[in-house]
XYZ file of C-alpha atoms in Angstrom:
452
model
C -34.761 -57.490 69.545
C -32.445 -58.041 66.673
C -32.765 -54.205 65.812
C -31.980 -53.551 69.175
C -28.722 -55.355 69.208
C -27.823 -53.556 65.928
C -28.617 -50.215 67.299
C -26.569 -51.026 70.463
C -23.636 -52.226 68.383
C -23.533 -48.924 66.400
C -23.885 -46.842 69.442
C -21.021 -48.581 71.175
C -18.711 -47.996 67.831
C -19.789 -44.455 68.008
C -19.087 -44.080 71.526
C -15.639 -45.564 70.928
C -14.840 -43.333 68.143
C -15.888 -40.231 70.319
C -13.546 -41.314 73.119
C -10.665 -42.099 70.580
C -10.948 -38.523 69.111
C -11.319 -36.851 72.447
C -8.351 -38.848 73.818
C -6.469 -37.845 70.758
C -7.321 -34.144 71.658
C -6.405 -34.617 75.017
C -3.036 -36.276 73.708
C -2.436 -33.220 71.596
C -3.218 -30.539 74.239
C -0.789 -32.139 76.758
C 2.178 -33.402 74.236
C 4.782 -31.326 72.320
C 3.979 -32.888 68.974
C 2.458 -30.926 66.185
C -0.981 -32.300 64.696
C -0.598 -35.181 62.618
C -1.207 -34.599 58.605
C -0.011 -30.965 58.837
C 2.159 -29.707 55.837
C 4.271 -26.741 55.685
C 4.550 -25.878 52.129
C 5.843 -29.452 50.942
C 7.377 -30.388 54.197
C 5.314 -32.838 56.259
C 5.687 -32.065 59.992
C 2.551 -33.760 61.428
C 3.674 -35.801 64.562
C 6.883 -34.038 64.905
C 8.164 -31.915 67.805
C 8.437 -28.142 67.453
C 12.252 -28.378 67.459
C 12.231 -31.442 64.750
C 10.005 -29.445 62.587
C 11.848 -26.289 62.676
C 15.041 -28.229 61.930
C 13.332 -29.865 58.766
C 11.807 -26.522 57.718
C 14.797 -24.709 58.129
C 16.978 -27.171 56.114
C 14.310 -26.880 53.096
C 14.308 -23.160 53.287
C 18.125 -22.821 53.092
C 18.103 -25.363 50.052
C 15.345 -23.331 48.244
C 17.493 -20.102 49.127
C 20.435 -21.550 47.343
C 18.967 -21.860 43.933
C 16.894 -19.251 41.912
C 13.198 -18.341 43.187
C 12.139 -19.855 39.741
C 13.382 -20.469 36.254
C 11.980 -19.200 32.865
C 12.269 -21.473 29.865
C 11.678 -20.898 26.126
C 13.321 -22.850 23.278
C 16.558 -23.656 25.036
C 16.642 -19.823 26.465
C 16.691 -19.633 30.409
C 16.046 -16.790 32.772
C 16.826 -17.150 36.389
C 14.448 -15.139 38.635
C 16.341 -14.172 41.736
C 14.995 -14.013 45.604
C 15.289 -10.197 45.383
C 11.680 -10.272 43.963
C 10.486 -11.239 47.189
C 10.267 -8.885 50.142
C 11.991 -10.654 53.149
C 12.298 -14.234 53.774
C 10.334 -16.943 55.497
C 11.015 -17.498 59.091
C 11.157 -21.284 59.923
C 10.368 -20.804 63.677
C 7.417 -18.699 62.853
C 5.998 -21.262 60.540
C 6.348 -23.917 62.841
C 4.842 -21.990 65.776
C 1.766 -21.631 63.543
C 1.576 -25.192 62.852
C 1.905 -26.177 66.487
C -1.088 -23.803 67.439
C -3.388 -25.984 64.990
C -5.868 -28.027 67.104
C -4.769 -26.643 70.359
C -7.125 -23.480 70.539
C -10.828 -22.860 70.827
C -13.826 -25.189 71.898
C -13.737 -28.805 71.796
C -15.460 -28.935 68.505
C -13.251 -26.251 66.685
C -10.052 -28.264 68.081
C -11.414 -31.638 66.806
C -12.638 -30.169 63.350
C -9.117 -28.728 62.916
C -7.338 -31.919 63.897
C -9.504 -34.024 61.810
C -9.065 -31.446 58.614
C -5.371 -31.990 59.127
C -5.361 -35.591 59.123
C -7.367 -35.617 55.969
C -4.539 -33.751 54.355
C -6.810 -30.583 54.162
C -4.386 -28.275 56.072
C -1.462 -26.689 54.769
C 0.479 -23.549 55.737
C 2.433 -21.819 52.939
C 5.812 -20.229 53.181
C 4.036 -16.686 52.965
C 6.190 -15.861 49.925
C 4.787 -12.926 48.023
C 6.858 -11.827 45.109
C 6.657 -7.971 43.928
C 4.263 -7.610 40.934
C 6.236 -4.849 39.345
C 9.485 -6.875 39.618
C 8.027 -10.057 38.156
C 6.553 -7.899 35.293
C 10.138 -6.477 34.367
C 11.815 -9.946 34.406
C 9.027 -11.083 31.906
C 9.134 -7.993 29.764
C 12.862 -8.389 29.575
C 12.697 -12.142 28.530
C 9.656 -11.168 26.056
C 11.996 -8.338 24.381
C 14.415 -11.398 23.493
C 11.832 -13.761 22.238
C 9.080 -11.298 20.272
C 9.189 -10.494 16.942
C 6.973 -9.148 14.639
C 5.511 -11.092 11.562
C 6.828 -10.463 8.375
C 4.725 -10.342 5.148
C 5.965 -11.999 2.011
C 7.272 -9.529 -0.436
C 8.919 -8.784 -3.734
C 12.510 -7.523 -4.526
C 13.336 -6.673 -8.096
C 16.790 -7.630 -9.118
C 18.815 -7.816 -12.279
C 17.765 -11.674 -12.671
C 14.066 -10.499 -12.133
C 11.767 -10.634 -9.350
C 12.639 -12.361 -6.180
C 9.902 -13.514 -3.759
C 10.560 -13.000 -0.223
C 8.875 -15.447 2.228
C 6.754 -14.448 5.227
C 7.764 -14.975 8.652
C 5.515 -16.017 11.507
C 5.756 -13.444 14.443
C 5.894 -14.142 18.256
C 4.212 -12.524 21.022
C 4.812 -13.047 24.890
C 1.751 -13.392 26.890
C 3.050 -11.545 29.527
C 0.149 -11.623 31.965
C -0.429 -15.272 31.865
C 3.358 -15.912 32.254
C 3.484 -13.553 35.246
C 0.300 -15.549 36.877
C 2.272 -18.765 36.302
C 5.537 -17.544 37.841
C 3.817 -15.971 40.785
C 2.107 -19.273 41.541
C 5.326 -21.231 41.259
C 7.291 -18.873 43.685
C 4.373 -18.814 46.194
C 4.040 -22.639 45.893
C 7.803 -23.502 46.126
C 7.525 -25.546 42.814
C 10.982 -26.394 41.653
C 9.910 -26.864 37.945
C 10.906 -24.413 35.504
C 8.164 -22.072 34.116
C 7.559 -21.865 30.476
C 7.296 -18.507 28.753
C 3.871 -18.297 27.382
C 4.421 -17.342 23.794
C 1.869 -17.404 20.951
C 2.455 -17.162 17.212
C 1.280 -14.172 15.213
C 0.564 -15.027 11.631
C 1.694 -12.568 8.798
C -1.066 -10.835 6.724
C 0.414 -11.703 3.489
C 1.881 -15.232 2.374
C 3.848 -16.330 -0.389
C 0.781 -18.030 -1.769
C -0.896 -14.491 -1.899
C 1.855 -13.461 -4.437
C 1.245 -16.545 -6.885
C 0.863 -15.178 -10.567
C 2.727 -12.150 -10.197
C 5.375 -12.033 -12.981
C 6.383 -8.381 -13.425
C 6.021 -4.776 -12.964
C 2.930 -3.336 -14.798
C 3.231 0.319 -13.662
C 5.380 2.725 -11.981
C 5.364 6.603 -11.128
C 7.918 8.990 -9.245
C 7.850 12.543 -8.173
C 10.591 14.532 -6.457
C 10.472 16.175 -2.942
C 13.154 18.537 -1.409
C 14.998 17.007 1.597
C 15.794 20.391 2.765
C 12.377 20.614 4.400
C 13.195 17.586 6.878
C 9.767 17.510 8.564
C 7.969 17.290 5.135
C 10.627 14.793 3.776
C 10.150 12.615 7.105
C 6.482 12.434 6.567
C 6.664 11.216 2.929
C 8.931 8.440 4.058
C 6.581 7.499 6.845
C 3.520 7.218 4.614
C 5.446 5.360 1.836
C 6.563 2.980 4.383
C 2.932 2.256 5.510
C 1.751 1.946 1.740
C 4.402 -0.322 0.838
C 3.717 -3.977 0.730
C -0.034 -3.549 0.127
C -1.759 -6.431 -1.850
C -4.869 -4.987 -3.905
C -6.728 -8.266 -4.832
C -8.818 -8.642 -7.911
C -11.985 -6.734 -7.459
C -11.012 -4.966 -4.322
C -11.457 -1.217 -3.637
C -8.382 0.050 -1.833
C -8.587 3.052 0.569
C -5.263 5.048 0.966
C -6.563 6.377 4.422
C -7.383 2.745 5.761
C -3.858 1.661 4.624
C -1.504 4.454 5.703
C -3.597 5.322 8.872
C -4.031 8.545 10.847
C -1.287 11.169 10.748
C -0.663 11.858 14.359
C 2.728 12.459 16.202
C 2.249 9.151 18.058
C 2.753 7.457 14.762
C 5.867 9.680 13.945
C 4.372 12.255 12.035
C 5.652 15.844 12.002
C 4.327 19.448 11.557
C 5.139 20.452 7.825
C 3.483 22.860 5.362
C 0.317 21.713 3.583
C -2.093 22.964 1.218
C -5.779 23.998 2.247
C -8.625 26.157 1.446
C -6.665 28.879 3.758
C -3.544 28.625 1.891
C -0.457 27.013 2.962
C -0.478 25.944 6.466
C 1.315 23.884 9.078
C -0.224 20.496 9.912
C 0.635 16.881 11.093
C 1.685 14.865 8.338
C 2.185 17.489 5.871
C 3.539 16.369 2.532
C 1.599 12.996 2.795
C -0.497 13.968 -0.218
C 2.278 13.751 -2.535
C 2.411 9.930 -1.595
C -1.288 9.701 -2.461
C -0.681 11.536 -5.506
C 2.222 9.630 -6.709
C 0.055 6.354 -5.846
C -2.812 7.787 -7.895
C -0.883 8.291 -11.071
C 0.676 4.704 -10.815
C -2.794 3.419 -10.609
C -4.032 5.284 -13.616
C -1.106 3.718 -15.575
C -2.163 0.223 -14.087
C -5.647 0.718 -15.402
C -7.178 0.832 -12.103
C -10.745 2.607 -11.711
C -10.899 5.789 -9.556
C -13.764 5.312 -6.998
C -12.881 8.402 -5.066
C -10.433 11.179 -5.782
C -10.208 14.995 -4.770
C -8.231 17.840 -6.227
C -6.190 20.299 -4.013
C -7.454 23.528 -3.646
C -4.479 24.890 -5.401
C -2.432 22.540 -7.950
C 0.888 21.348 -6.246
C 4.106 21.531 -8.315
C 5.437 17.903 -8.320
C 2.731 16.731 -11.019
C 0.879 18.003 -13.995
C -1.853 20.203 -13.375
C -4.849 17.994 -12.853
C -3.059 14.733 -11.795
C -3.095 15.370 -7.988
C -4.977 13.597 -5.250
C -5.370 15.089 -2.060
C -6.192 13.111 1.487
C -7.186 14.285 4.889
C -7.883 12.144 7.899
C -11.491 11.158 8.254
C -12.489 13.617 5.569
C -10.870 12.927 2.209
C -9.656 9.680 0.730
C -8.249 8.077 -2.342
C -10.041 4.890 -3.414
C -8.970 2.798 -6.253
C -10.452 -0.357 -7.419
C -8.300 -2.926 -9.119
C -10.236 -4.062 -12.293
C -7.538 -6.538 -13.368
C -7.894 -10.208 -13.471
C -5.369 -10.823 -10.469
C -3.979 -9.156 -7.491
C -1.545 -6.305 -7.629
C 1.383 -5.759 -5.223
C 2.306 -2.096 -4.601
C 5.936 -1.185 -3.544
C 6.858 2.188 -2.444
C 10.339 3.815 -1.999
C 11.106 7.389 -0.778
C 15.259 8.096 -0.800
C 17.497 10.891 -1.960
C 14.542 13.005 -2.627
C 12.759 10.568 -4.838
C 9.282 9.178 -4.338
C 8.577 6.095 -6.440
C 5.407 3.950 -6.355
C 5.620 0.496 -8.597
C 2.677 -1.866 -9.345
C 3.675 -5.482 -9.665
C 0.938 -7.979 -11.286
C 0.539 -10.476 -14.035
C 1.246 -8.896 -17.430
C -1.411 -9.844 -20.133
C -0.500 -10.798 -23.456
C -1.161 -8.071 -25.914
C -2.072 -5.620 -22.918
C -2.137 -1.832 -24.225
C 0.130 0.652 -22.809
C -1.431 3.565 -20.978
C -0.480 7.318 -21.140
C -1.926 9.960 -18.970
C -2.357 13.447 -20.399
C -4.047 16.736 -19.997
C -6.377 16.941 -22.823
C -7.717 20.383 -22.285
C -6.557 23.319 -20.189
C -8.627 26.790 -19.707
C -6.631 29.426 -18.032
C -8.529 32.177 -16.256
C -6.298 34.940 -15.861
C -6.178 36.721 -12.494
C -7.820 40.190 -12.518
C -5.886 43.139 -11.270
C -7.452 45.247 -8.466
C -6.000 48.635 -7.730
C -6.477 50.214 -4.398
C -5.602 53.867 -3.418
C -3.399 54.085 -0.455
C -2.998 57.685 1.219
C -0.095 56.439 3.218
C 2.098 55.706 0.136
C 3.721 58.563 -1.948
C 1.880 59.709 -4.880
C 2.312 57.211 -7.889
C 4.137 54.635 -5.949
C 2.798 51.154 -6.630
C 3.107 48.274 -4.036
C 2.082 44.565 -5.110
C -0.144 43.515 -2.015
C -1.043 40.282 -3.448
C 0.612 38.722 -6.694
C -2.523 36.777 -7.511
C -2.894 33.485 -9.183
C -4.214 32.407 -12.578
C -7.249 29.805 -12.427
C -7.294 26.718 -14.363
C -10.055 24.211 -15.760
C -8.197 21.084 -16.405
C -9.492 17.829 -18.056
C -7.359 14.807 -17.942
C -7.478 11.657 -19.930
C -6.274 8.270 -20.033
C -5.241 7.197 -23.330
C -4.739 3.408 -24.285
C -2.415 2.419 -27.189
C -1.509 -0.736 -28.779
C 1.795 0.037 -30.415
C 1.470 3.577 -31.625
C -2.256 3.298 -32.368
C -4.717 4.671 -30.083
C -7.491 2.103 -29.300
C -9.436 4.173 -26.572
C -9.501 7.647 -24.698
C -11.269 8.060 -21.460
C -11.959 11.133 -19.333
C -10.542 10.534 -15.685
C -11.330 13.873 -14.353
C -12.082 17.690 -14.727
C -10.989 20.207 -11.992
C -11.308 23.547 -11.444
C -8.633 25.529 -9.587
C -10.112 28.920 -8.803
C -7.588 31.976 -9.220
C -6.952 34.738 -6.929
C -7.067 38.597 -7.790
C -3.795 40.525 -8.082
C -4.029 43.494 -5.772
C -1.957 46.650 -6.172
C -1.862 49.439 -4.038
C -1.162 52.994 -5.535
C -0.045 55.862 -3.344
C -2.089 59.248 -3.198
C -0.173 60.970 -0.387
C 1.045 64.313 -2.118
C 4.762 65.335 -1.409
C 5.627 68.976 -0.301
C 6.235 71.413 -3.332
C 4.504 69.184 -5.878
C 0.844 69.598 -7.080
C -1.237 66.467 -7.412
C -2.631 65.667 -10.725
């Protein structure tokens, strides 16, 4: 009996709830009021007539259009985003008509479902603003251009007062994609809060603490180049710039190719003459071997160990024979090991036709001086090949190829304390093959003469 009463009570309550809901549905269907709980963007329009809602939404839209669509902020800098990033503008009347239709169409169950959802705050109508992706990207990119900066490594500058250490600087890089997403959401939602420009810090590769212990220049070597060959001179300057600022730590094996990178037009390199097995040819980055050669000689003077080094096919003229070091992308490298007790900082300059590589490190007390010299040089005199040529007048000689002497060269590193030699070390033995001298001699007889 008691259970029956309880069930009857709950059934009555349920019936009353259904009657109320159905009654509400009937009220909505036969009234000019918008379903309660509905929101257009941030504007509550539930329970309002269409005219009242339209007036309220139009006022909000007018206020929104009187200010920027969004504002970007970073460290006191401000960039306003205009409404030109949006195609068209929202129509208050159309938005209200959309809201007015909610809970009025479909089956009873569909209408009741929409009404309940609206009352629970789960039904919102957006302004339908869709910003143009390309325009947002241009705005963010313009802001990034004024904010972004590359990280600057710590460095060394030599002055009349000695070494000056230049502190590092942290870089900044805008997260463009993340900023665009935040900006789009802000505009679409009607959020009036400024959007922060998403910026991350980029650390320098070299800090002041990495240079601790360096107290002076320990070695330097220079070569000269012609600025008349503009492409070659530019290649030398580019490679020198990439090389400068390298820190070679104690025990580290330094790779020229890894530091300087590939020699391609995308990285600024130009076509210029370069030595190869086929002779002098045009290639991207022609002249970079002069940078590797100058580095090689500075490293020898700094008492570095040579791990990998190759000579040119023909000896270049900017260093003594046997003291060159050729390189080629992905094929031939120059590798040097710092066998000193402390790190060494490399500084390179290329200006006014002079390329110089300087090594800075910790000078050891009583450290010997180093001299590089050609210890032995064997000349292989070019042979002369004579070819008879019936197209030339009798006895006339024409040099087809001047030929070139060959060399076998041994280079040594000599260590001295004062004027006394304390050690001598063979660094390399290179063979440069010569080419024959070719002379064509005429055999064609001339009218009125008797060939011998």
